[in-house]
Amino acid sequence: MIIQDIHFDKLLRLQSEAGKNYIKNNRVLILNTDALGNLRKDIICTLGTEQAKGLLIRYGFSAGYHDAANSMRDFPLSDKAESYQLGVLSHTFVGMARVTPLEIQNNGGKSNWLCEGIWHDSYEAEHHLKHFGPATEPVCWSLAGYASGIMSAFFGERVIIKEVSCTAKGDPHCRYIGKTLTQWGDEILPDLRYYQETNLSEALEQTYDKIREQNEILKQSIANYEQINKMILNGDDLSTIASTVGRIIGGAILVEDQFFRPVAHSLPTMSTEKNLPAQVCSARDIFNNCRHRHLAVTLSQEKRPVLLPPESTNKPFARLISPIVTGQDILGYVSVFKTSGKFTGLAQMTLERAATVFALKMMQTRAVAETENRLKGDFVDDLISGNFSSESLIIERASHLGYNLSQFHCVLLINVDNFSRLIDNFMLDERQLLQFKSHLCETVNLALNACNLHGLVTAKGNNTIVITALEANATCTGTDLAQAIQTKVSRRFSKPKITVSIGIGGICYAPSDFAQSYQEAQKALTVIKGLNQNNTVLSFDSLGTYGLLIHNSNQQDLLSYMQKQLGKLLEYDARHHTQLTETLHLYFSHDSNIKEAAKAAAVTPSGFKYRIRKICEIGGFTLKEPDKRFDLQMALKIWCVSRASE
């Protein structure tokens, strides 16, 4: 018989009006997997895992055995290989999973038979994860029972199909191995008890023992939780708490923030886990590995723990990871590593409770940081606005914040390029916007530390303000710091790509100088924007003529001067939607080099020459007169500055 020619779907007869469905002459039911998943959950919750496992294996065995018996009446089989192929076909058809055989060994002996394969998309693993989260052992019990029943009926002797890896515990696949009872030998003895029915009194006694065991686990878990909670009340830091959690669970602990940066760890010194430091990896690996995409979803969206056994990562340790959650936000991840032994139910419960404690501690740390940042922000705001009664009082106020204001300083003003476009494109709400500004301030502080500089960083509107001390023997200048900030921002915010422009004010010799330095940093930024530059650093001291222009007290005179020199050109651009004023600006910016200016304007040199002739014609001037060239360049500088401030 050719097994490939058998199509169970063609043998299915649906008689909905009669309320009966058949495969050939055998009546079958169509059941909803969600309902079966809920029934399975209720059985586990009522009887406990061990009793439920036995019940579901026996149910599956009975279903598989009867399906195989019916198939044998309809399809005569010649050998074990053919029987196995039909078993695979039948198992796939009922919808429990898709079966892919990997290996079959049949040397002709009566009991010398072995099979291996994979169950894809097991409904049982799917619903176990849905209701109970990650498992510590394979959970496709009814699938294993069904496969065992099919093969036992086909072979006429007891065959046991055993699941050896399962997606419910983080493995890539649900993999099974099948052998005859003789072939298994003593190895299968612990599993045979699940195939044997127990009477009610025995079941109740076992359930009672299980409840008593769970009660002890719960007591121990509560004791552990209270111990960890006391550490928060005592003011212990994250590292101390992590060490306690690691000792309780018996493994190495790694706590990371939401950006996968380590914030605390514990590496035991009295076990084989002491060799872990070089092997411990970040929770980021799960999100970067396409094979673990389902685990990443469980962590980030379902906010539940995941288990990675050694075989799923090719690492010499098992790993249990729990998200650190507050409300709808994930503050970070806590991972436990073990090179030997399994993660017990107590260990999983302890980790989940520890994640709650870490969330409290991180929220506490965040609240302190936010309060400190608010105080620093108010201080910086008063300093740069000159809102203080005396220099001695503002210096004393700085000392209360742990900052020395008596050194020379400068002010840096950071502006995110195309900030409004960033908000629109990524639809940032108010909470996300505040979070972004906080992350930007963190990044700027990292740049300060990298340059060995002391400073205060605060967000103000759409800008970030930095005041930094200029140490006498420091090798890092304000410009060096600004460039370091740009590098850090570029690396931190690569998706989406974010760049910043930075204006640097003059040196502050006394607290009263900060207001002017801040205004100078603002004006430097104004020039950057006026020149349509991005990712640019500009200090006010290097502005030269620009500095004179934007320091001029009578801005209206400057605008009148600009209108006198460029009025006709500006009017022509507005009426005809041209960019002749920009063309003239490029001409002078490239030292009258037609070839270079044309390249910057993305036109041919002949086309650029035509534009210059047109400019002279409209403006009624010639570029050969030195005085006129000076007037035009001055007017263009005013145009750049005024355009930026519109």
XYZ file of C-alpha atoms in Angstrom:
646
model
C 0.000 0.000 0.000
C 1.245 3.552 -0.812
C 0.757 5.686 2.300
C 1.105 8.925 0.316
C -2.098 8.026 -1.540
C -4.139 8.103 1.685
C -5.969 11.410 2.164
C -7.884 11.521 5.427
C -9.518 14.812 4.461
C -11.247 13.059 1.543
C -12.561 10.421 3.941
C -14.092 13.058 6.226
C -17.875 13.374 5.965
C -19.510 16.316 7.711
C -23.215 15.853 8.452
C -23.950 19.047 10.329
C -27.726 18.685 10.057
C -27.584 15.265 11.669
C -25.067 16.448 14.270
C -22.615 13.727 13.261
C -19.238 13.710 11.498
C -17.420 10.637 10.197
C -14.053 9.470 8.929
C -15.260 6.557 6.810
C -17.577 4.770 9.265
C -16.036 6.101 12.472
C -17.760 8.998 14.199
C -15.497 11.930 15.139
C -15.846 15.285 16.914
C -14.527 18.720 15.965
C -13.303 20.471 19.100
C -12.039 24.006 19.765
C -8.419 24.069 20.972
C -9.106 27.049 23.264
C -11.752 24.984 25.033
C -9.352 22.045 25.296
C -6.654 24.412 26.575
C -9.009 25.675 29.309
C -9.993 22.100 30.193
C -6.313 21.184 30.409
C -5.676 24.191 32.668
C -8.565 23.221 34.974
C -7.305 19.626 35.193
C -3.801 20.807 36.152
C -5.121 23.316 38.687
C -7.493 20.726 40.199
C -5.313 17.600 40.257
C -1.812 19.069 40.227
C 0.832 18.647 37.548
C 1.705 14.992 38.131
C -1.893 13.717 38.239
C -2.869 15.884 35.270
C 0.115 14.632 33.279
C -0.919 11.007 33.839
C -4.561 11.707 32.999
C -3.721 13.517 29.753
C -1.175 10.872 28.677
C -3.738 8.102 29.264
C -6.430 10.095 27.442
C -4.084 10.615 24.484
C -3.064 6.933 24.492
C -6.698 5.800 24.398
C -7.560 8.240 21.582
C -4.527 7.220 19.525
C -5.067 3.493 20.103
C -8.696 3.623 18.945
C -7.854 5.794 15.904
C -5.144 3.307 14.913
C -7.451 0.326 15.420
C -10.022 1.936 13.108
C -7.336 2.716 10.532
C -6.087 -0.859 10.515
C -9.568 -2.072 9.551
C -9.564 0.264 6.576
C -5.895 0.168 5.579
C -4.025 -3.138 5.864
C -0.357 -2.560 6.760
C 2.584 -4.750 5.787
C 5.429 -3.686 8.104
C 6.514 -1.354 10.885
C 7.845 1.303 8.530
C 4.482 1.527 6.798
C 2.706 1.575 10.165
C 4.885 4.462 11.336
C 4.200 6.454 8.167
C 0.459 5.997 8.626
C 0.808 6.969 12.305
C 2.566 10.205 11.318
C -0.144 10.936 8.746
C -2.947 10.271 11.262
C -1.301 12.333 14.021
C -0.913 15.320 11.708
C -4.485 15.039 10.423
C -6.154 15.316 13.842
C -4.586 18.790 14.239
C -2.547 18.318 17.420
C 0.663 19.269 15.593
C 2.465 18.874 12.294
C 4.779 15.849 12.454
C 8.159 15.736 10.727
C 9.972 12.365 11.034
C 13.745 12.720 11.445
C 15.003 9.153 11.867
C 13.710 5.581 11.775
C 15.758 2.545 12.765
C 14.342 -0.897 12.019
C 16.842 -3.762 11.844
C 14.273 -6.475 11.363
C 14.176 -7.694 14.951
C 10.816 -8.028 16.615
C 11.466 -5.267 19.120
C 14.437 -3.532 17.528
C 12.756 -0.310 16.411
C 13.381 3.413 17.079
C 11.955 6.646 15.697
C 12.674 10.327 16.182
C 10.877 13.420 14.931
C 9.547 16.910 15.564
C 6.092 18.203 16.446
C 5.637 21.652 14.910
C 3.073 24.105 16.349
C 1.956 21.840 19.170
C -1.412 23.072 20.450
C -0.533 21.723 23.890
C 2.732 23.677 24.209
C 0.959 26.791 22.934
C -1.797 26.612 25.547
C 0.558 25.679 28.381
C 2.545 28.860 27.696
C -0.693 30.830 27.486
C -1.988 29.656 30.867
C 1.150 28.868 32.887
C 4.115 30.554 31.218
C 7.442 28.788 30.561
C 7.766 25.181 31.723
C 10.742 23.387 33.218
C 10.056 20.087 31.390
C 8.244 18.938 28.212
C 4.458 19.408 28.467
C 2.995 17.865 25.282
C 1.494 15.028 27.308
C -1.579 14.215 25.247
C 0.544 14.300 22.048
C 3.003 11.803 23.525
C 0.127 9.601 24.728
C -1.640 9.782 21.348
C 1.535 8.851 19.435
C 2.222 5.992 21.880
C -1.355 4.693 21.457
C -1.170 4.774 17.656
C 2.131 2.912 17.455
C 1.174 0.401 20.173
C -1.966 -0.516 18.203
C -0.120 -0.752 14.883
C 2.765 -2.844 16.292
C 0.691 -5.057 18.558
C 3.047 -4.366 21.455
C 3.647 -1.506 23.851
C 5.453 1.464 22.251
C 6.312 4.567 24.266
C 6.800 7.921 22.529
C 8.650 10.330 24.825
C 9.016 14.088 24.335
C 12.636 15.127 24.986
C 12.504 18.857 24.158
C 9.608 21.293 24.077
C 8.945 24.865 22.900
C 7.032 25.468 26.133
C 10.340 25.417 28.009
C 12.192 27.514 25.455
C 13.507 24.813 23.105
C 13.489 25.483 19.345
C 11.219 22.466 18.679
C 9.069 19.861 20.364
C 11.173 16.739 19.659
C 10.180 13.158 20.420
C 11.843 9.743 20.521
C 9.900 6.481 20.229
C 10.924 2.906 21.079
C 9.293 -0.364 21.998
C 9.081 -1.102 25.700
C 11.833 -3.714 25.377
C 14.070 -1.311 23.485
C 13.643 1.400 26.156
C 14.651 -0.909 28.995
C 14.965 0.516 32.509
C 15.291 4.055 31.159
C 11.523 4.307 30.636
C 10.443 2.916 34.019
C 9.813 6.382 35.636
C 7.443 7.242 32.748
C 5.372 4.058 32.899
C 3.526 5.218 36.006
C 1.759 7.826 33.876
C 0.233 5.045 31.750
C -1.180 3.238 34.792
C -4.542 4.229 36.180
C -4.761 5.087 39.874
C -7.786 4.749 42.116
C -9.433 7.762 43.692
C -7.905 7.326 47.151
C -4.396 7.082 45.719
C -5.030 10.093 43.515
C -6.303 12.095 46.466
C -3.329 11.061 48.585
C -0.906 12.100 45.854
C -2.791 15.364 45.371
C -2.634 16.008 49.106
C 1.124 15.380 49.098
C 1.461 17.763 46.176
C -0.582 20.444 47.960
C 1.565 19.990 51.060
C 4.701 20.328 48.926
C 3.321 23.441 47.204
C 2.396 24.870 50.589
C 5.980 24.463 51.782
C 7.232 26.103 48.592
C 4.812 28.976 49.131
C 5.934 29.398 52.747
C 9.569 29.451 51.687
C 8.769 31.868 48.865
C 7.008 34.254 51.250
C 9.958 34.041 53.661
C 12.356 34.829 50.809
C 10.171 37.722 49.665
C 10.058 39.183 53.180
C 13.830 38.874 53.462
C 14.335 40.765 50.201
C 11.716 43.371 51.117
C 13.557 44.125 54.368
C 16.638 44.921 52.302
C 14.732 47.715 50.560
C 13.599 49.101 53.916
C 17.213 48.944 55.124
C 18.313 50.963 52.096
C 20.475 48.205 50.563
C 21.566 48.806 46.970
C 20.750 46.702 43.901
C 24.023 44.748 44.045
C 23.423 43.652 47.640
C 19.861 42.573 46.810
C 21.101 40.714 43.716
C 23.650 38.832 45.837
C 20.913 37.724 48.237
C 18.649 36.576 45.385
C 21.549 34.673 43.815
C 22.298 32.921 47.100
C 18.639 31.948 47.593
C 18.217 30.573 44.063
C 21.741 29.147 43.840
C 22.875 30.781 40.624
C 24.532 33.803 39.079
C 22.383 36.949 38.814
C 22.526 39.728 36.218
C 20.263 42.794 36.460
C 20.029 45.061 33.396
C 18.114 48.246 32.669
C 15.737 48.649 29.721
C 18.693 49.375 27.423
C 20.421 46.130 28.479
C 23.089 47.975 30.472
C 24.205 46.000 33.570
C 23.173 47.728 36.801
C 23.901 44.893 39.281
C 25.209 41.339 39.312
C 26.098 38.495 41.655
C 28.561 35.767 40.725
C 28.734 33.005 43.384
C 32.175 31.960 44.609
C 31.197 28.650 46.213
C 29.900 26.695 43.210
C 30.546 25.818 39.597
C 28.801 29.088 38.723
C 32.027 30.900 39.674
C 33.277 30.227 36.139
C 30.400 32.153 34.576
C 31.717 35.747 34.272
C 33.218 35.283 30.807
C 30.143 33.415 29.586
C 27.251 35.468 30.962
C 25.393 37.226 28.154
C 22.857 40.038 27.990
C 19.085 39.692 27.622
C 19.649 41.636 24.394
C 20.753 38.320 22.810
C 17.173 37.053 22.894
C 15.912 40.077 20.981
C 18.742 39.816 18.433
C 18.251 36.078 17.784
C 15.477 35.277 15.296
C 15.193 31.744 16.745
C 14.113 33.269 20.047
C 11.557 35.684 18.613
C 8.722 33.967 20.497
C 10.656 34.395 23.755
C 11.213 38.088 23.016
C 7.441 38.486 22.555
C 6.813 36.710 25.876
C 9.265 39.015 27.655
C 8.422 42.372 26.085
C 4.737 42.097 25.214
C 3.305 39.461 27.550
C 5.776 40.547 30.265
C 6.295 36.978 31.539
C 9.503 35.058 32.387
C 11.197 32.775 29.845
C 13.483 29.780 30.273
C 16.450 28.973 28.019
C 17.921 25.489 28.572
C 21.570 24.908 27.582
C 20.682 23.101 24.345
C 18.651 26.068 23.047
C 21.590 28.499 23.252
C 24.625 26.202 22.907
C 25.825 27.588 26.242
C 27.019 25.530 29.224
C 24.275 26.936 31.443
C 20.508 27.206 31.725
C 19.023 30.654 32.008
C 15.801 32.024 33.480
C 14.883 35.624 32.605
C 12.134 37.790 34.060
C 11.170 41.299 32.966
C 11.241 44.008 35.638
C 7.850 45.633 35.211
C 6.014 48.588 36.661
C 2.562 49.257 35.224
C 2.931 48.940 31.454
C 6.627 49.891 31.432
C 9.594 47.518 31.426
C 12.382 48.948 33.575
C 14.834 46.140 32.802
C 15.497 42.401 33.014
C 16.858 40.060 35.679
C 18.552 36.825 34.603
C 19.587 33.781 36.628
C 22.262 31.388 35.321
C 22.816 27.798 36.485
C 25.438 25.402 35.161
C 23.952 22.412 36.968
C 20.551 21.359 38.225
C 17.116 22.518 37.135
C 15.207 25.621 38.054
C 12.688 24.489 40.652
C 9.231 25.950 41.108
C 10.551 27.770 44.184
C 13.376 29.285 42.121
C 10.935 30.569 39.495
C 8.615 31.982 42.134
C 11.529 33.634 43.938
C 12.771 35.223 40.712
C 9.346 36.641 39.871
C 9.035 38.117 43.376
C 12.610 39.412 43.149
C 11.734 41.130 39.856
C 8.992 42.999 41.729
C 11.506 44.047 44.398
C 13.981 45.178 41.736
C 11.167 47.209 40.155
C 10.497 48.922 43.498
C 14.191 49.647 44.001
C 14.631 50.964 40.459
C 11.509 53.123 40.812
C 12.911 54.426 44.102
C 16.237 55.208 42.437
C 14.431 56.855 39.529
C 12.320 58.999 41.893
C 15.446 60.179 43.716
C 17.148 60.937 40.390
C 14.104 62.836 39.112
C 13.968 64.935 42.288
C 17.689 65.631 42.043
C 17.371 66.514 38.356
C 14.490 68.852 39.099
C 16.534 70.653 41.772
C 19.506 70.876 39.409
C 17.219 72.078 36.615
C 15.795 74.854 38.802
C 19.314 75.818 39.865
C 20.638 75.965 36.277
C 17.560 77.925 35.178
C 18.139 80.551 37.885
C 21.875 80.645 37.132
C 21.575 81.286 33.369
C 18.785 83.828 33.862
C 20.712 85.717 36.562
C 17.896 85.087 39.024
C 19.913 85.228 42.260
C 20.458 87.973 44.815
C 24.179 87.459 45.413
C 27.037 85.378 44.051
C 27.823 83.929 47.471
C 24.274 82.581 47.833
C 24.248 80.937 44.389
C 27.663 79.373 45.079
C 26.361 78.039 48.413
C 23.251 76.688 46.676
C 25.481 74.877 44.184
C 27.475 73.304 47.028
C 24.253 71.869 48.495
C 23.833 70.052 45.162
C 27.398 68.759 45.446
C 28.698 71.085 42.771
C 31.629 73.533 42.844
C 30.731 76.772 41.077
C 33.919 78.641 41.943
C 35.853 77.338 38.918
C 35.820 78.767 35.390
C 32.866 77.440 33.357
C 31.215 77.583 29.982
C 27.650 76.964 28.823
C 26.732 74.542 26.055
C 23.304 74.529 24.405
C 22.323 71.309 22.618
C 19.605 71.224 19.982
C 18.305 68.048 18.301
C 18.378 68.530 14.533
C 14.937 68.244 12.894
C 13.346 67.666 16.305
C 9.782 68.444 15.183
C 10.098 65.977 12.306
C 11.277 63.313 14.754
C 8.183 63.848 16.918
C 5.825 63.755 13.917
C 7.415 60.742 12.207
C 7.463 58.585 15.346
C 4.296 60.054 16.896
C 5.907 60.572 20.298
C 3.390 61.302 23.031
C 4.184 63.477 26.054
C 5.428 60.566 28.165
C 7.698 59.275 25.403
C 9.000 62.791 24.776
C 9.948 63.218 28.436
C 11.588 59.793 28.350
C 13.580 60.766 25.262
C 14.811 63.983 26.908
C 15.812 62.010 30.000
C 17.800 59.546 27.875
C 19.475 62.432 26.062
C 20.559 63.948 29.393
C 21.920 60.534 30.453
C 23.939 60.358 27.236
C 25.374 63.856 27.772
C 26.422 62.884 31.308
C 28.231 59.845 29.873
C 30.146 62.194 27.559
C 31.074 64.415 30.536
C 32.402 61.373 32.401
C 34.351 60.217 29.346
C 36.035 63.640 29.162
C 36.719 63.667 32.938
C 34.724 66.864 33.287
C 32.263 67.916 35.983
C 29.027 69.544 34.961
C 25.264 69.859 35.321
C 22.857 68.764 32.585
C 19.199 69.703 32.308
C 16.488 69.855 29.645
C 14.883 73.222 28.867
C 12.171 73.282 26.207
C 13.487 71.551 23.099
C 17.107 72.149 24.118
C 19.500 70.590 26.611
C 21.679 72.900 28.700
C 25.125 71.912 29.964
C 27.262 73.954 32.330
C 30.720 72.466 32.687
C 33.795 73.384 34.683
C 36.944 74.186 32.705
C 39.703 72.718 34.828
C 43.068 74.466 34.626
C 44.960 71.265 33.795
C 42.209 69.625 31.735
C 43.038 68.559 28.182
C 39.368 68.545 27.123
C 37.960 71.898 25.927
C 34.328 72.916 25.489
C 34.587 72.049 21.790
C 36.089 68.633 22.597
C 33.209 67.982 24.984
C 30.651 69.032 22.356
C 32.177 66.642 19.810
C 32.205 63.828 22.410
C 28.500 64.505 23.047
C 27.774 64.250 19.320
C 29.585 60.897 19.150
C 27.721 59.489 22.171
C 24.352 60.663 20.815
C 25.046 59.170 17.401
C 25.846 55.782 18.951
C 22.998 55.817 21.489
C 20.280 56.986 19.091
C 21.098 55.116 15.894
C 17.514 53.946 15.223
C 16.106 56.432 14.412
C 19.278 58.295 13.515
C 19.561 61.438 15.634
C 22.140 64.216 15.370
C 22.595 67.339 17.491
C 24.008 70.801 16.920
C 25.729 72.536 19.817
C 26.330 76.208 20.543
C 29.071 77.112 23.028
C 29.062 80.341 25.047
C 32.043 82.297 26.295
C 33.982 81.552 29.486
C 32.252 82.310 32.802
C 34.691 83.753 35.334
C 31.979 84.433 37.921
C 28.326 83.399 38.449
C 27.184 86.692 36.930
C 28.752 85.650 33.593
C 26.481 82.618 33.071
C 23.545 84.628 31.701
C 25.718 86.144 28.967
C 27.403 82.800 28.181
C 23.965 81.194 27.793
C 22.829 83.990 25.440
C 26.021 83.567 23.424
C 25.399 79.810 23.133
C 21.870 80.605 21.907
C 23.248 82.990 19.292
C 25.800 80.434 18.130
C 22.930 77.986 17.598
C 21.026 80.701 15.720
C 23.910 81.037 13.270
C 24.104 77.248 12.810
C 20.416 77.106 11.911
C 20.743 80.204 9.720
C 23.374 78.398 7.683
C 21.108 75.321 7.412
C 23.723 73.187 9.131
C 23.157 69.926 11.032
C 25.433 68.007 13.401
C 27.510 71.163 13.866
C 29.481 72.592 16.794
C 30.037 76.358 16.943
C 31.485 78.486 19.721
C 30.463 82.127 20.038
C 34.084 83.212 20.276
C 34.674 81.937 16.732
C 31.753 83.870 15.213
C 33.755 86.953 14.265
C 31.552 89.274 12.161
C 28.493 87.167 12.998
C 29.087 87.974 16.633
C 29.154 91.705 15.937
C 25.943 91.469 13.947
C 23.890 89.571 16.465
C 25.225 91.700 19.327
C 24.015 94.881 17.570
C 21.366 96.471 19.753
C 19.369 97.967 16.853
C 18.219 94.915 14.953
C 15.857 97.010 12.814
C 18.801 98.964 11.365
C 20.455 95.705 10.381
C 17.272 94.481 8.679
C 16.928 97.783 6.829
C 20.530 97.493 5.673
C 19.844 93.927 4.443
C 16.710 95.073 2.602
C 18.605 97.887 0.889
C 21.282 95.531 -0.451
C 19.189 92.420 -1.184
C 15.616 93.736 -1.402
C 15.174 93.295 -5.168
C 16.693 89.814 -5.055
C 14.515 88.731 -2.096
C 11.402 90.086 -3.814
C 12.243 88.215 -7.041
C 12.771 84.946 -5.095
C 9.446 85.353 -3.300
C 7.532 86.129 -6.505
C 9.114 83.441 -8.714
C 9.906 80.807 -6.035
C 13.608 80.873 -6.935
C 16.714 80.665 -4.732
C 18.927 83.359 -6.165
C 19.746 84.813 -2.737
C 20.975 81.365 -1.640
C 23.008 81.160 -4.873
C 24.748 84.446 -4.066
C 25.411 83.191 -0.531
C 27.064 80.036 -1.938
C 29.140 82.165 -4.317
C 30.696 84.148 -1.472
C 30.909 81.095 0.842
C 33.200 79.425 -1.708
C 35.450 82.449 -2.201
C 33.908 83.254 -5.610
C 35.017 79.836 -6.923
C 32.375 79.105 -9.585
C 33.253 75.420 -9.856
C 33.028 74.719 -6.108
C 29.920 76.855 -5.631
C 28.204 75.136 -8.572
C 29.003 71.758 -7.030
C 27.450 72.852 -3.714
C 24.363 74.095 -5.570
C 24.171 70.841 -7.576
C 24.213 72.650 -10.945
C 26.700 72.886 -13.783
C 29.314 75.692 -13.736
C 27.690 77.245 -16.823
C 24.307 77.145 -15.116
C 25.765 78.759 -12.005
C 27.362 81.519 -14.114
C 23.971 82.181 -15.683
C 22.439 82.557 -12.218
C 25.160 85.038 -11.173
C 24.493 87.136 -14.317
C 20.773 87.036 -13.516
C 21.486 88.142 -9.913
C 23.530 91.120 -11.080
C 20.834 92.019 -13.622
C 18.013 91.935 -11.030
C 20.015 93.669 -8.295
C 21.460 96.279 -10.597
C 25.020 95.809 -9.367
C 28.319 94.265 -10.404
C 30.412 91.871 -8.316
C 33.658 93.468 -9.487
C 33.317 96.425 -7.112
C 35.083 95.635 -3.733
C 32.790 97.903 -1.672
C 29.683 96.335 -3.178
C 31.012 92.848 -2.530
C 31.580 93.777 1.150
C 28.051 95.252 1.448
C 26.502 92.162 -0.116
C 28.433 89.795 2.153
C 27.394 91.756 5.249
C 23.776 91.746 4.067
C 23.927 88.007 3.474
C 25.219 87.433 7.021
C 22.240 89.398 8.367
C 19.959 87.381 6.056
C 21.336 84.090 7.464
C 20.812 85.202 11.057
C 17.347 86.691 10.475
C 16.231 83.595 8.541
C 17.175 81.368 11.490
C 15.205 83.466 13.967
C 11.976 83.547 11.913
